[in-house]
Amino acid sequence: MSGTEKKTGRERGEEWWRTGIIEMRPGVIRLRGYEIQDLIGRVSFPALIWLMLRGELPTEQQAELLGIALGAAVDHGPQAPSIAIARMAATCGVGINNAMASAINVLGDVHGGAGEQALTFYGDIAAAMDGGASLAEAVSVRLDRFFAEEKGYVPGLGHRFHPIDPRAPRLIELTRDFAARGIVSGRFADIAEAIEAEVATRKGKTIPLNIDGATAVIYGELGFPPALTRGLFVLSRSVGILAHAWEQSQEADRNKGPLPREWLWAYAGTPVRPFPGDSE
């Protein structure tokens, strides 16, 4: 077709949602070029996630490591806002999808975004190393900039509930095992541990790696960009959200708020006063 020829209505319609992810017509479903019937029963769910996001099938070992990271962050109990919201939504009588959507919608920068922030931080250090800096130099310069220009906690370190996040050491151990077998490089594990060590030196105490920092290591080792890390966390935490929403929906409680009824909030507004014109 020349540049001057007009496309037919059907051609314009076909290009309305142009995608390289799925081909579908009556009797045919292909994901990234693979027949769905060829994938069913032969490809794990983590491998399918990889295929959908990356366009190619991973090796079995890559899919295994991705599954390990996804499995580690599925739940953190009702004290996590997303889980609490799922349970409260269920007590309002809404369906599972409504409860899950309510919970997922609070997974943002503060609750759920630390993995993306950690991997971005690691990536800055990796880029400096690619430019010729040593690991120690790259970590030191990035932390200098963080403490001079940014606020809050170093991404991927510390936990408000756990002195040591029990998930993180195991994830790093497994990453090291996969690196020893040549499946990943181990570079991001080196970066994370170097950050932890340098922060401990500067502050005089260890602030251990947390789940976000550890899963960011794995996602970085597997080549996922930081922005996808947040979506992968949503996929992971959705499992816990679903479980809690379902469990709560089976109970008799209705309209269950964030606190027991006998614990009311603290009021800090204007003291009681008469309505204008009423006698005092």
Coordinates of C-alpha atoms in Angstrom, one line a residue:
M1 CA 0.0 0.0 0.0
S2 CA 1.4 3.4 -1.0
G3 CA 1.4 6.3 1.3
T4 CA -1.4 7.9 -0.7
E5 CA -3.7 5.0 -0.5
K6 CA -6.4 5.1 2.2
K7 CA -6.8 2.2 4.5
T8 CA -10.1 0.4 4.7
G9 CA -12.3 0.6 7.7
R10 CA -11.3 -2.9 8.7
E11 CA -7.6 -2.0 8.5
R12 CA -8.1 1.0 10.6
G13 CA -10.1 -1.0 13.1
E14 CA -7.4 -3.7 13.3
E15 CA -4.8 -1.0 14.1
W16 CA -7.0 0.7 16.7
W17 CA -5.4 -1.4 19.5
R18 CA -2.2 -2.5 17.8
T19 CA -0.4 -5.1 20.1
G20 CA 2.5 -7.4 20.0
I21 CA 1.2 -9.4 22.9
I22 CA -1.8 -11.4 21.7
E23 CA -3.3 -12.6 18.5
M24 CA -6.9 -13.7 18.8
R25 CA -9.7 -14.6 16.4
P26 CA -12.4 -17.3 16.5
G27 CA -10.7 -20.6 17.4
V28 CA -7.2 -19.1 17.8
I29 CA -5.4 -17.6 20.7
R30 CA -1.6 -16.9 20.4
L31 CA 0.5 -15.3 23.1
R32 CA 3.7 -13.7 21.8
G33 CA 3.4 -16.1 18.8
Y34 CA 2.8 -19.3 20.8
E35 CA -0.4 -21.2 20.5
I36 CA -2.2 -21.1 23.9
Q37 CA -2.8 -24.9 23.8
D38 CA 1.0 -25.4 23.4
L39 CA 1.6 -23.3 26.6
I40 CA -1.1 -24.8 28.8
G41 CA 0.3 -27.5 31.0
R42 CA 3.9 -26.9 29.8
V43 CA 4.6 -23.4 31.1
S44 CA 4.5 -22.3 34.7
F45 CA 2.7 -19.1 35.8
P46 CA 5.9 -17.2 36.5
A47 CA 7.2 -18.3 33.0
L48 CA 3.9 -17.0 31.5
I49 CA 4.3 -13.7 33.3
W50 CA 7.8 -13.4 31.9
L51 CA 6.6 -14.3 28.4
M52 CA 3.8 -11.7 28.5
L53 CA 6.1 -8.9 29.8
R54 CA 9.3 -9.7 27.9
G55 CA 8.2 -11.4 24.7
E56 CA 10.2 -14.6 25.1
L57 CA 10.1 -17.6 27.2
P58 CA 12.5 -17.7 30.1
T59 CA 14.7 -20.7 31.0
E60 CA 13.3 -22.9 33.7
Q61 CA 15.8 -21.5 36.2
Q62 CA 14.9 -17.9 35.4
A63 CA 11.2 -18.7 35.8
E64 CA 12.0 -20.5 39.1
L65 CA 13.8 -17.4 40.5
L66 CA 11.0 -15.1 39.4
G67 CA 8.5 -17.4 41.1
I68 CA 10.6 -17.3 44.3
A69 CA 10.5 -13.5 44.4
L70 CA 6.8 -13.4 43.7
G71 CA 6.0 -15.9 46.4
A72 CA 8.0 -14.1 49.0
A73 CA 5.8 -11.0 49.2
V74 CA 2.3 -12.5 48.9
D75 CA 1.1 -11.4 52.4
H76 CA 2.1 -9.4 55.4
G77 CA -1.0 -9.6 57.5
P78 CA -3.9 -7.2 58.3
Q79 CA -1.5 -4.6 59.7
A80 CA -0.5 -3.9 56.0
P81 CA -2.9 -1.3 54.7
S82 CA -3.8 -3.2 51.5
I83 CA -4.7 -6.3 53.4
A84 CA -6.7 -4.4 56.0
I85 CA -8.6 -2.5 53.2
A86 CA -9.4 -5.8 51.5
R87 CA -10.9 -7.2 54.7
M88 CA -12.8 -4.0 55.5
A89 CA -14.2 -3.9 52.0
A90 CA -15.4 -7.5 52.3
T91 CA -17.3 -6.6 55.5
C92 CA -19.2 -4.0 53.5
G93 CA -20.7 -6.8 51.5
V94 CA -19.0 -6.1 48.2
G95 CA -17.7 -8.8 45.9
I96 CA -14.2 -10.3 45.8
N97 CA -13.3 -8.1 42.8
N98 CA -14.4 -5.0 44.6
A99 CA -12.4 -5.9 47.7
M100 CA -9.3 -6.7 45.7
A101 CA -9.5 -3.5 43.6
S102 CA -9.9 -1.4 46.8
A103 CA -6.8 -2.9 48.2
I104 CA -4.7 -2.8 45.1
N105 CA -5.5 0.9 44.6
V106 CA -3.5 1.8 47.7
L107 CA -0.3 0.1 46.4
G108 CA 1.6 3.3 45.5
D109 CA 4.8 5.1 46.4
V110 CA 4.4 4.7 50.2
H111 CA 2.9 1.2 50.4
G112 CA 4.1 -1.0 47.5
G113 CA 6.5 1.2 45.7
A114 CA 9.7 0.6 47.6
G115 CA 10.8 -2.2 45.4
E116 CA 10.8 0.1 42.3
Q117 CA 12.6 2.8 44.3
A118 CA 15.3 0.2 45.4
L119 CA 15.9 -1.1 42.0
T120 CA 16.2 2.4 40.6
F121 CA 18.8 3.1 43.3
Y122 CA 20.6 -0.1 42.5
G123 CA 20.5 0.8 38.8
D124 CA 22.2 4.2 39.5
I125 CA 25.0 2.4 41.2
A126 CA 25.3 -0.2 38.4
A127 CA 25.4 2.6 35.8
A128 CA 28.3 4.3 37.7
M129 CA 30.1 1.0 37.8
D130 CA 29.6 0.6 34.0
G131 CA 31.3 4.0 33.8
G132 CA 34.4 2.8 35.5
A133 CA 33.7 3.3 39.2
S134 CA 34.3 0.6 41.7
L135 CA 31.4 -0.9 43.7
A136 CA 32.5 0.9 46.8
E137 CA 33.0 4.2 45.0
A138 CA 29.6 4.0 43.2
V139 CA 27.8 3.1 46.5
S140 CA 29.5 5.9 48.4
V141 CA 28.7 8.6 45.8
R142 CA 25.1 7.5 45.4
L143 CA 24.6 7.6 49.2
D144 CA 26.2 11.0 49.4
R145 CA 23.7 12.3 47.0
F146 CA 20.8 10.6 48.7
F147 CA 21.6 12.0 52.1
A148 CA 22.3 15.5 50.7
E149 CA 19.2 15.7 48.4
E150 CA 16.6 13.2 49.3
K151 CA 14.5 12.4 52.3
G152 CA 13.4 9.4 54.2
Y153 CA 14.9 6.0 54.3
V154 CA 17.4 4.5 51.9
P155 CA 15.2 2.4 49.6
G156 CA 15.3 -1.3 50.4
L157 CA 16.6 -1.0 53.9
G158 CA 14.9 -1.3 57.3
H159 CA 11.5 -2.4 58.4
R160 CA 9.0 -0.8 60.8
F161 CA 7.9 -4.2 62.1
H162 CA 10.8 -6.6 61.8
P163 CA 14.3 -6.0 63.4
I164 CA 15.4 -8.3 60.6
D165 CA 13.0 -9.0 57.8
P166 CA 13.0 -12.9 57.7
R167 CA 12.4 -13.0 54.0
A168 CA 15.4 -10.9 52.9
P169 CA 18.3 -13.1 54.0
R170 CA 16.7 -16.2 52.4
L171 CA 16.1 -14.3 49.1
I172 CA 19.7 -13.2 49.0
E173 CA 20.9 -16.7 49.8
L174 CA 18.9 -18.1 46.9
T175 CA 20.1 -15.3 44.6
R176 CA 23.7 -16.3 45.5
D177 CA 22.9 -19.9 44.8
F178 CA 21.5 -19.1 41.3
A179 CA 24.5 -16.8 40.7
A180 CA 26.9 -19.7 41.6
R181 CA 25.1 -21.8 38.9
G182 CA 25.5 -19.0 36.3
I183 CA 21.8 -18.3 36.0
V184 CA 22.3 -14.6 37.1
S185 CA 25.4 -12.5 37.7
G186 CA 25.0 -11.7 41.4
R187 CA 25.8 -8.1 40.6
F188 CA 22.6 -6.7 42.2
A189 CA 23.1 -8.8 45.3
D190 CA 26.6 -7.3 45.6
I191 CA 25.2 -3.8 45.2
A192 CA 22.5 -4.3 47.8
E193 CA 24.9 -5.8 50.4
A194 CA 27.4 -3.0 49.7
I195 CA 24.7 -0.4 50.4
E196 CA 23.7 -2.2 53.6
A197 CA 27.3 -2.3 54.8
E198 CA 28.0 1.4 53.9
V199 CA 24.9 2.6 55.6
A200 CA 25.9 0.6 58.7
T201 CA 29.3 2.3 58.7
R202 CA 27.8 5.7 58.4
K203 CA 25.1 5.3 61.0
G204 CA 27.0 3.1 63.4
K205 CA 24.3 0.4 63.3
T206 CA 23.0 -2.1 60.7
I207 CA 19.8 -1.3 59.0
P208 CA 19.1 -4.7 57.3
L209 CA 17.8 -5.3 53.8
N210 CA 14.0 -5.7 53.7
I211 CA 11.7 -7.6 51.3
D212 CA 11.5 -4.7 48.9
G213 CA 15.3 -4.5 48.6
A214 CA 15.7 -8.3 48.3
T215 CA 13.0 -8.7 45.6
A216 CA 14.4 -5.7 43.8
V217 CA 17.8 -7.6 43.8
I218 CA 16.1 -10.6 42.1
Y219 CA 14.1 -8.5 39.6
G220 CA 17.3 -6.6 38.7
E221 CA 19.3 -9.8 38.3
L222 CA 16.6 -11.1 35.9
G223 CA 16.7 -7.9 33.9
F224 CA 13.3 -6.4 34.8
P225 CA 13.2 -2.5 34.6
P226 CA 12.3 -0.7 37.8
A227 CA 8.8 0.4 36.7
L228 CA 7.8 -3.3 36.2
T229 CA 8.9 -4.1 39.8
R230 CA 5.9 -2.3 41.2
G231 CA 3.5 -4.2 38.9
L232 CA 5.2 -7.5 39.9
F233 CA 4.7 -6.6 43.6
V234 CA 1.0 -6.0 42.8
L235 CA 0.7 -9.5 41.3
S236 CA 2.4 -11.0 44.3
R237 CA 0.5 -9.1 47.0
S238 CA -2.8 -9.8 45.1
V239 CA -2.5 -13.4 46.3
G240 CA -2.7 -12.4 50.0
I241 CA -5.3 -9.8 49.2
L242 CA -7.5 -12.4 47.6
A243 CA -7.0 -14.9 50.5
H244 CA -7.9 -12.3 53.1
A245 CA -10.9 -10.9 51.2
W246 CA -12.2 -14.5 50.8
E247 CA -11.6 -15.4 54.5
Q248 CA -13.3 -12.2 55.7
S249 CA -16.3 -12.7 53.4
Q250 CA -17.0 -16.0 55.1
E251 CA -17.4 -14.4 58.5
A252 CA -20.5 -12.8 59.9
D253 CA -19.0 -9.4 60.6
R254 CA -20.4 -6.5 58.7
N255 CA -19.2 -3.0 58.2
K256 CA -16.1 -3.7 60.3
G257 CA -14.0 -0.5 60.5
P258 CA -10.3 -0.1 61.1
L259 CA -10.7 -0.1 64.9
P260 CA -12.8 -2.0 67.4
R261 CA -16.0 0.0 68.3
E262 CA -14.7 0.6 71.9
W263 CA -11.6 2.3 70.5
L264 CA -12.6 5.7 69.0
W265 CA -10.4 8.2 67.3
A266 CA -8.9 11.2 69.0
Y267 CA -10.9 14.4 68.3
A268 CA -8.7 17.5 68.1
G269 CA -11.1 20.0 66.8
T270 CA -13.2 22.9 68.3
P271 CA -14.7 22.1 71.7
V272 CA -18.5 21.8 72.0
R273 CA -20.2 25.2 71.3
P274 CA -23.8 26.5 71.0
F275 CA -25.4 27.1 67.6
P276 CA -25.4 30.9 66.8
G277 CA -28.6 32.5 68.2
D278 CA -29.4 29.7 70.7
S279 CA -29.4 30.7 74.3
E280 CA -26.3 29.8 76.2

